[in-house]
């Protein structure tokens, strides 16, 4: 068993850590207060290759492995949750689904521009009346000749007003339960697609969250991802990757709480000594360290399984559940350590607390993950092989340029 990071992983981690320290942390409080996304966030992430970090070079990406994706998400959320959310939807839920399920033509048309950062991707599953119970969605996709006509609304969509490509799941056969759903690549410029932002959120205020409405949107059959009826499985497999980015990001949030609390506890004095010397403060710091270590090991295990091409639905679910639940706990403790200052936006810990809450709701609530873990343990749930698995990390393939076409 090898717990060390290789040179590529360390290099990516160092680059993102420097970006966060110099370009995110100094100004993020201001953007959070304004409740706006910094307009340079997405272009800078694109320019640094972050938006294609875990996509093979031949598809416009940087060719790093799945563990590196986790490390990058940890570093991004050390700065602010909003940057990690970008990775969850653009990379985890959308780009990796194209890599897993897309045809070569779809990869060229949609994955390449997403990996280079020329276009942004998002994921549209949730609806105004349907979250955990995906199977009861009401949006529809009706086949007419070589097109599908999509109608319905999608809600709580990260990057709704920024993304160019949406991975949309809708019902192609409303009577067939989870076998009656299909997945489509819908572009924001298709007639009938409208999107708007949602304001007044508790957290991720410097991020973009919104809704999408589809009215008689004509989607060519070439934009269907996977076979008709595979939409539920595609959505669940996308969540296996999205949840991994949420978990590794939440690990970064625990680290932010720990680092900021340690700094404050060493500076702040009560009774003539730094509060870091009081046992009840040490208890909180000790717990945060324990949560950070456990969350990190859980996501590294999930990343390792992805690298080997081994199905990891259960391991990703348990790490998403653990890391996000404990990021809320860590943020509560961080605010407590900061006392009254923790209750004001003079220190970032109040933002950490507000940001932590979303991740125990999206990409499977903690309750859904708890039920899934119980069902795996009780033998009620097992993973069956898929028609198309997420490709294992093979450095030779991931880092090589495509062979030149005949005649080039
Ligand atoms: N990958 C591929 N296929 C999978 C799968 C996976 N991870 N999980 C299940 N499947 C397959 C099963 O093998 C099964 O296939 P067969 O019919 O061939 O056997 C089929 O899908 C149905 O599976 P289940 O019976 O296990 O499905 P279920 O009804 O028990 O699932 C659930 C229930 C676990 C609650 C699931 O609906 C779920 O995870 N809900 C939460 C949804 C969610 O996370 N939403 C978040 C929205 S995205 C978001 O928040 C992003 C954002 O923008 C912030």
GROMACS .gro file of N, CA, C and O and ligand atoms in nm, residues 85 89 93 101 123 125-126 131-135 156-158 178-179 232-234 236-240 243 311 313 361-365 368-369 372 381-384 386, ligand 1:
model
  218
   85UNK      N    1  -1.748   2.371  -0.667
   85UNK     CA    2  -1.877   2.341  -0.731
   85UNK      C    3  -1.861   2.342  -0.883
   85UNK      O    4  -1.917   2.258  -0.954
   89UNK      N    5  -1.970   2.010  -1.129
   89UNK     CA    6  -2.066   2.001  -1.240
   89UNK      C    7  -1.997   1.994  -1.376
   89UNK      O    8  -2.034   1.912  -1.461
   93UNK      N    9  -1.962   1.574  -1.308
   93UNK     CA   10  -2.093   1.529  -1.358
   93UNK      C   11  -2.103   1.530  -1.510
   93UNK      O   12  -2.170   1.446  -1.568
  101UNK      N   13  -1.950   0.765  -2.139
  101UNK     CA   14  -2.063   0.719  -2.220
  101UNK      C   15  -2.065   0.774  -2.363
  101UNK      O   16  -2.141   0.723  -2.447
  123UNK      N   17  -2.501   2.008  -1.529
  123UNK     CA   18  -2.575   1.881  -1.514
  123UNK      C   19  -2.716   1.916  -1.470
  123UNK      O   20  -2.734   1.989  -1.371
  125UNK      N   21  -3.049   1.746  -1.359
  125UNK     CA   22  -3.126   1.628  -1.319
  125UNK      C   23  -3.246   1.671  -1.232
  125UNK      O   24  -3.361   1.637  -1.261
  126UNK      N   25  -3.215   1.749  -1.128
  126UNK     CA   26  -3.316   1.789  -1.029
  126UNK      C   27  -3.423   1.878  -1.092
  126UNK      O   28  -3.394   1.956  -1.183
  131UNK      N   29  -3.614   1.579  -0.620
  131UNK     CA   30  -3.471   1.581  -0.587
  131UNK      C   31  -3.419   1.440  -0.570
  131UNK      O   32  -3.370   1.379  -0.664
  132UNK      N   33  -3.434   1.385  -0.448
  132UNK     CA   34  -3.383   1.250  -0.421
  132UNK      C   35  -3.453   1.144  -0.506
  132UNK      O   36  -3.390   1.048  -0.551
  133UNK      N   37  -3.584   1.160  -0.526
  133UNK     CA   38  -3.661   1.058  -0.599
  133UNK      C   39  -3.659   1.085  -0.750
  133UNK      O   40  -3.762   1.112  -0.813
  134UNK      N   41  -3.539   1.071  -0.803
  134UNK     CA   42  -3.513   1.099  -0.945
  134UNK      C   43  -3.618   1.035  -1.037
  134UNK      O   44  -3.660   1.092  -1.137
  135UNK      N   45  -3.659   0.915  -0.999
  135UNK     CA   46  -3.747   0.836  -1.086
  135UNK      C   47  -3.883   0.905  -1.111
  135UNK      O   48  -3.951   0.876  -1.209
  156UNK      N   49  -3.212   2.422  -0.929
  156UNK     CA   50  -3.090   2.410  -0.846
  156UNK      C   51  -2.972   2.364  -0.931
  156UNK      O   52  -2.899   2.273  -0.894
  157UNK      N   53  -2.961   2.424  -1.049
  157UNK     CA   54  -2.857   2.383  -1.143
  157UNK      C   55  -2.737   2.477  -1.131
  157UNK      O   56  -2.748   2.597  -1.162
  158UNK      N   57  -2.625   2.422  -1.087
  158UNK     CA   58  -2.503   2.503  -1.078
  158UNK      C   59  -2.458   2.540  -1.219
  158UNK      O   60  -2.463   2.455  -1.309
  178UNK      N   61  -3.739   0.381  -1.385
  178UNK     CA   62  -3.603   0.429  -1.413
  178UNK      C   63  -3.552   0.384  -1.549
  178UNK      O   64  -3.454   0.438  -1.601
  179UNK      N   65  -3.620   0.286  -1.610
  179UNK     CA   66  -3.577   0.244  -1.745
  179UNK      C   67  -3.639   0.335  -1.853
  179UNK      O   68  -3.611   0.318  -1.973
  232UNK      N   69  -3.115   0.695  -1.637
  232UNK     CA   70  -3.102   0.683  -1.491
  232UNK      C   71  -2.962   0.634  -1.456
  232UNK      O   72  -2.895   0.688  -1.367
  233UNK      N   73  -2.916   0.531  -1.528
  233UNK     CA   74  -2.782   0.476  -1.499
  233UNK      C   75  -2.674   0.580  -1.528
  233UNK      O   76  -2.576   0.590  -1.455
  234UNK      N   77  -2.693   0.656  -1.636
  234UNK     CA   78  -2.594   0.759  -1.669
  234UNK      C   79  -2.592   0.864  -1.558
  234UNK      O   80  -2.485   0.906  -1.512
  236UNK      N   81  -2.676   0.825  -1.242
  236UNK     CA   82  -2.616   0.768  -1.121
  236UNK      C   83  -2.465   0.752  -1.136
  236UNK      O   84  -2.390   0.776  -1.042
  237UNK      N   85  -2.421   0.714  -1.255
  237UNK     CA   86  -2.275   0.701  -1.274
  237UNK      C   87  -2.210   0.839  -1.272
  237UNK      O   88  -2.097   0.854  -1.222
  238UNK      N   89  -2.281   0.941  -1.324
  238UNK     CA   90  -2.229   1.078  -1.317
  238UNK      C   91  -2.214   1.119  -1.171
  238UNK      O   92  -2.114   1.180  -1.131
  239UNK      N   93  -2.313   1.080  -1.089
  239UNK     CA   94  -2.308   1.116  -0.946
  239UNK      C   95  -2.193   1.044  -0.874
  239UNK      O   96  -2.138   1.097  -0.777
  240UNK      N   97  -2.155   0.926  -0.923
  240UNK     CA   98  -2.037   0.859  -0.864
  240UNK      C   99  -1.913   0.949  -0.877
  240UNK      O  100  -1.822   0.943  -0.794
  243UNK      N  101  -1.999   1.315  -0.677
  243UNK     CA  102  -1.990   1.299  -0.531
  243UNK      C  103  -1.844   1.290  -0.485
  243UNK      O  104  -1.810   1.330  -0.375
  311UNK      N  105  -1.535  -0.036  -0.988
  311UNK     CA  106  -1.660   0.033  -0.950
  311UNK      C  107  -1.652   0.078  -0.804
  311UNK      O  108  -1.611   0.001  -0.716
  313UNK      N  109  -1.913   0.295  -0.633
  313UNK     CA  110  -2.034   0.366  -0.592
  313UNK      C  111  -2.044   0.371  -0.439
  313UNK      O  112  -2.072   0.476  -0.381
  361UNK      N  113  -2.684   1.840   0.127
  361UNK     CA  114  -2.815   1.832   0.060
  361UNK      C  115  -2.797   1.788  -0.086
  361UNK      O  116  -2.863   1.694  -0.132
  362UNK      N  117  -2.707   1.858  -0.160
  362UNK     CA  118  -2.697   1.821  -0.303
  362UNK      C  119  -2.611   1.696  -0.325
  362UNK      O  120  -2.537   1.655  -0.238
  363UNK      N  121  -2.626   1.641  -0.443
  363UNK     CA  122  -2.558   1.517  -0.485
  363UNK      C  123  -2.584   1.401  -0.387
  363UNK      O  124  -2.493   1.325  -0.351
  364UNK      N  125  -2.710   1.390  -0.346
  364UNK     CA  126  -2.749   1.285  -0.252
  364UNK      C  127  -2.742   1.341  -0.112
  364UNK      O  128  -2.633   1.374  -0.063
  365UNK      N  129  -2.857   1.356  -0.046
  365UNK     CA  130  -2.858   1.407   0.092
  365UNK      C  131  -2.783   1.308   0.182
  365UNK      O  132  -2.767   1.189   0.147
  368UNK      N  133  -2.988   1.000   0.219
  368UNK     CA  134  -2.981   0.904   0.107
  368UNK      C  135  -2.854   0.818   0.119
  368UNK      O  136  -2.857   0.695   0.102
  369UNK      N  137  -2.741   0.882   0.153
  369UNK     CA  138  -2.616   0.806   0.163
  369UNK      C  139  -2.621   0.708   0.280
  369UNK      O  140  -2.570   0.595   0.271
  372UNK      N  141  -2.818   0.419   0.163
  372UNK     CA  142  -2.741   0.338   0.068
  372UNK      C  143  -2.639   0.250   0.143
  372UNK      O  144  -2.626   0.131   0.113
  381UNK      N  145  -2.836  -0.416  -0.156
  381UNK     CA  146  -2.792  -0.334  -0.268
  381UNK      C  147  -2.661  -0.390  -0.321
  381UNK      O  148  -2.570  -0.418  -0.243
  382UNK      N  149  -2.651  -0.406  -0.451
  382UNK     CA  150  -2.522  -0.448  -0.508
  382UNK      C  151  -2.505  -0.380  -0.643
  382UNK      O  152  -2.604  -0.344  -0.709
  383UNK      N  153  -2.380  -0.361  -0.683
  383UNK     CA  154  -2.353  -0.292  -0.809
  383UNK      C  155  -2.336  -0.393  -0.921
  383UNK      O  156  -2.257  -0.486  -0.909
  384UNK      N  157  -2.413  -0.372  -1.028
  384UNK     CA  158  -2.400  -0.461  -1.143
  384UNK      C  159  -2.311  -0.395  -1.249
  384UNK      O  160  -2.311  -0.272  -1.261
  386UNK      N  161  -2.173  -0.224  -1.578
  386UNK     CA  162  -2.242  -0.135  -1.671
  386UNK      C  163  -2.199  -0.166  -1.814
  386UNK      O  164  -2.092  -0.224  -1.836
  409LIG     N1  165  -2.418   0.376  -1.166
  409LIG     C1  166  -2.481   0.314  -1.267
  409LIG     N2  167  -2.600   0.250  -1.253
  409LIG     C2  168  -2.656   0.253  -1.130
  409LIG     C3  169  -2.598   0.318  -1.022
  409LIG     C4  170  -2.472   0.381  -1.042
  409LIG     N3  171  -2.410   0.445  -0.944
  409LIG     N4  172  -2.679   0.308  -0.915
  409LIG     C5  173  -2.786   0.235  -0.956
  409LIG     N5  174  -2.771   0.203  -1.086
  409LIG     C6  175  -2.861   0.120  -1.166
  409LIG     C7  176  -2.891  -0.011  -1.096
  409LIG     O1  177  -2.796  -0.110  -1.126
  409LIG     C8  178  -3.028  -0.044  -1.150
  409LIG     O2  179  -3.013  -0.103  -1.277
  409LIG     P1  180  -3.095  -0.239  -1.319
  409LIG     O3  181  -3.236  -0.194  -1.330
  409LIG     O4  182  -3.035  -0.280  -1.448
  409LIG     O5  183  -3.073  -0.335  -1.209
  409LIG     C9  184  -3.094   0.091  -1.171
  409LIG     O6  185  -2.987   0.187  -1.180
  409LIG    C10  186  -3.183   0.131  -1.055
  409LIG     O7  187  -3.102   0.131  -0.941
  409LIG     P2  188  -3.162   0.129  -0.794
  409LIG     O8  189  -3.276   0.032  -0.786
  409LIG     O9  190  -3.046   0.112  -0.701
  409LIG    O10  191  -3.220   0.274  -0.782
  409LIG     P3  192  -3.288   0.332  -0.660
  409LIG    O11  193  -3.423   0.372  -0.704
  409LIG    O12  194  -3.274   0.242  -0.541
  409LIG    O13  195  -3.197   0.461  -0.632
  409LIG    C11  196  -3.144   0.648  -0.497
  409LIG    C12  197  -3.242   0.539  -0.536
  409LIG    C13  198  -3.015   0.589  -0.443
  409LIG    C14  199  -3.213   0.723  -0.388
  409LIG    C15  200  -3.111   0.736  -0.617
  409LIG    O14  201  -3.226   0.779  -0.680
  409LIG    C16  202  -3.030   0.858  -0.573
  409LIG    O15  203  -2.907   0.849  -0.558
  409LIG     N6  204  -3.097   0.973  -0.552
  409LIG    C17  205  -3.026   1.099  -0.521
  409LIG    C18  206  -3.018   1.182  -0.644
  409LIG    C19  207  -2.915   1.289  -0.633
  409LIG    O16  208  -2.805   1.266  -0.582
  409LIG     N7  209  -2.945   1.404  -0.686
  409LIG    C20  210  -2.850   1.514  -0.689
  409LIG    C21  211  -2.878   1.600  -0.807
  409LIG     S1  212  -2.739   1.667  -0.886
  409LIG    C22  213  -2.686   1.800  -0.801
  409LIG    O17  214  -2.726   1.822  -0.692
  409LIG    C23  215  -2.578   1.880  -0.871
  409LIG    C24  216  -2.578   2.027  -0.861
  409LIG    O18  217  -2.590   2.100  -0.960
  409LIG    C25  218  -2.542   2.088  -0.730
   0.00000   0.00000   0.00000
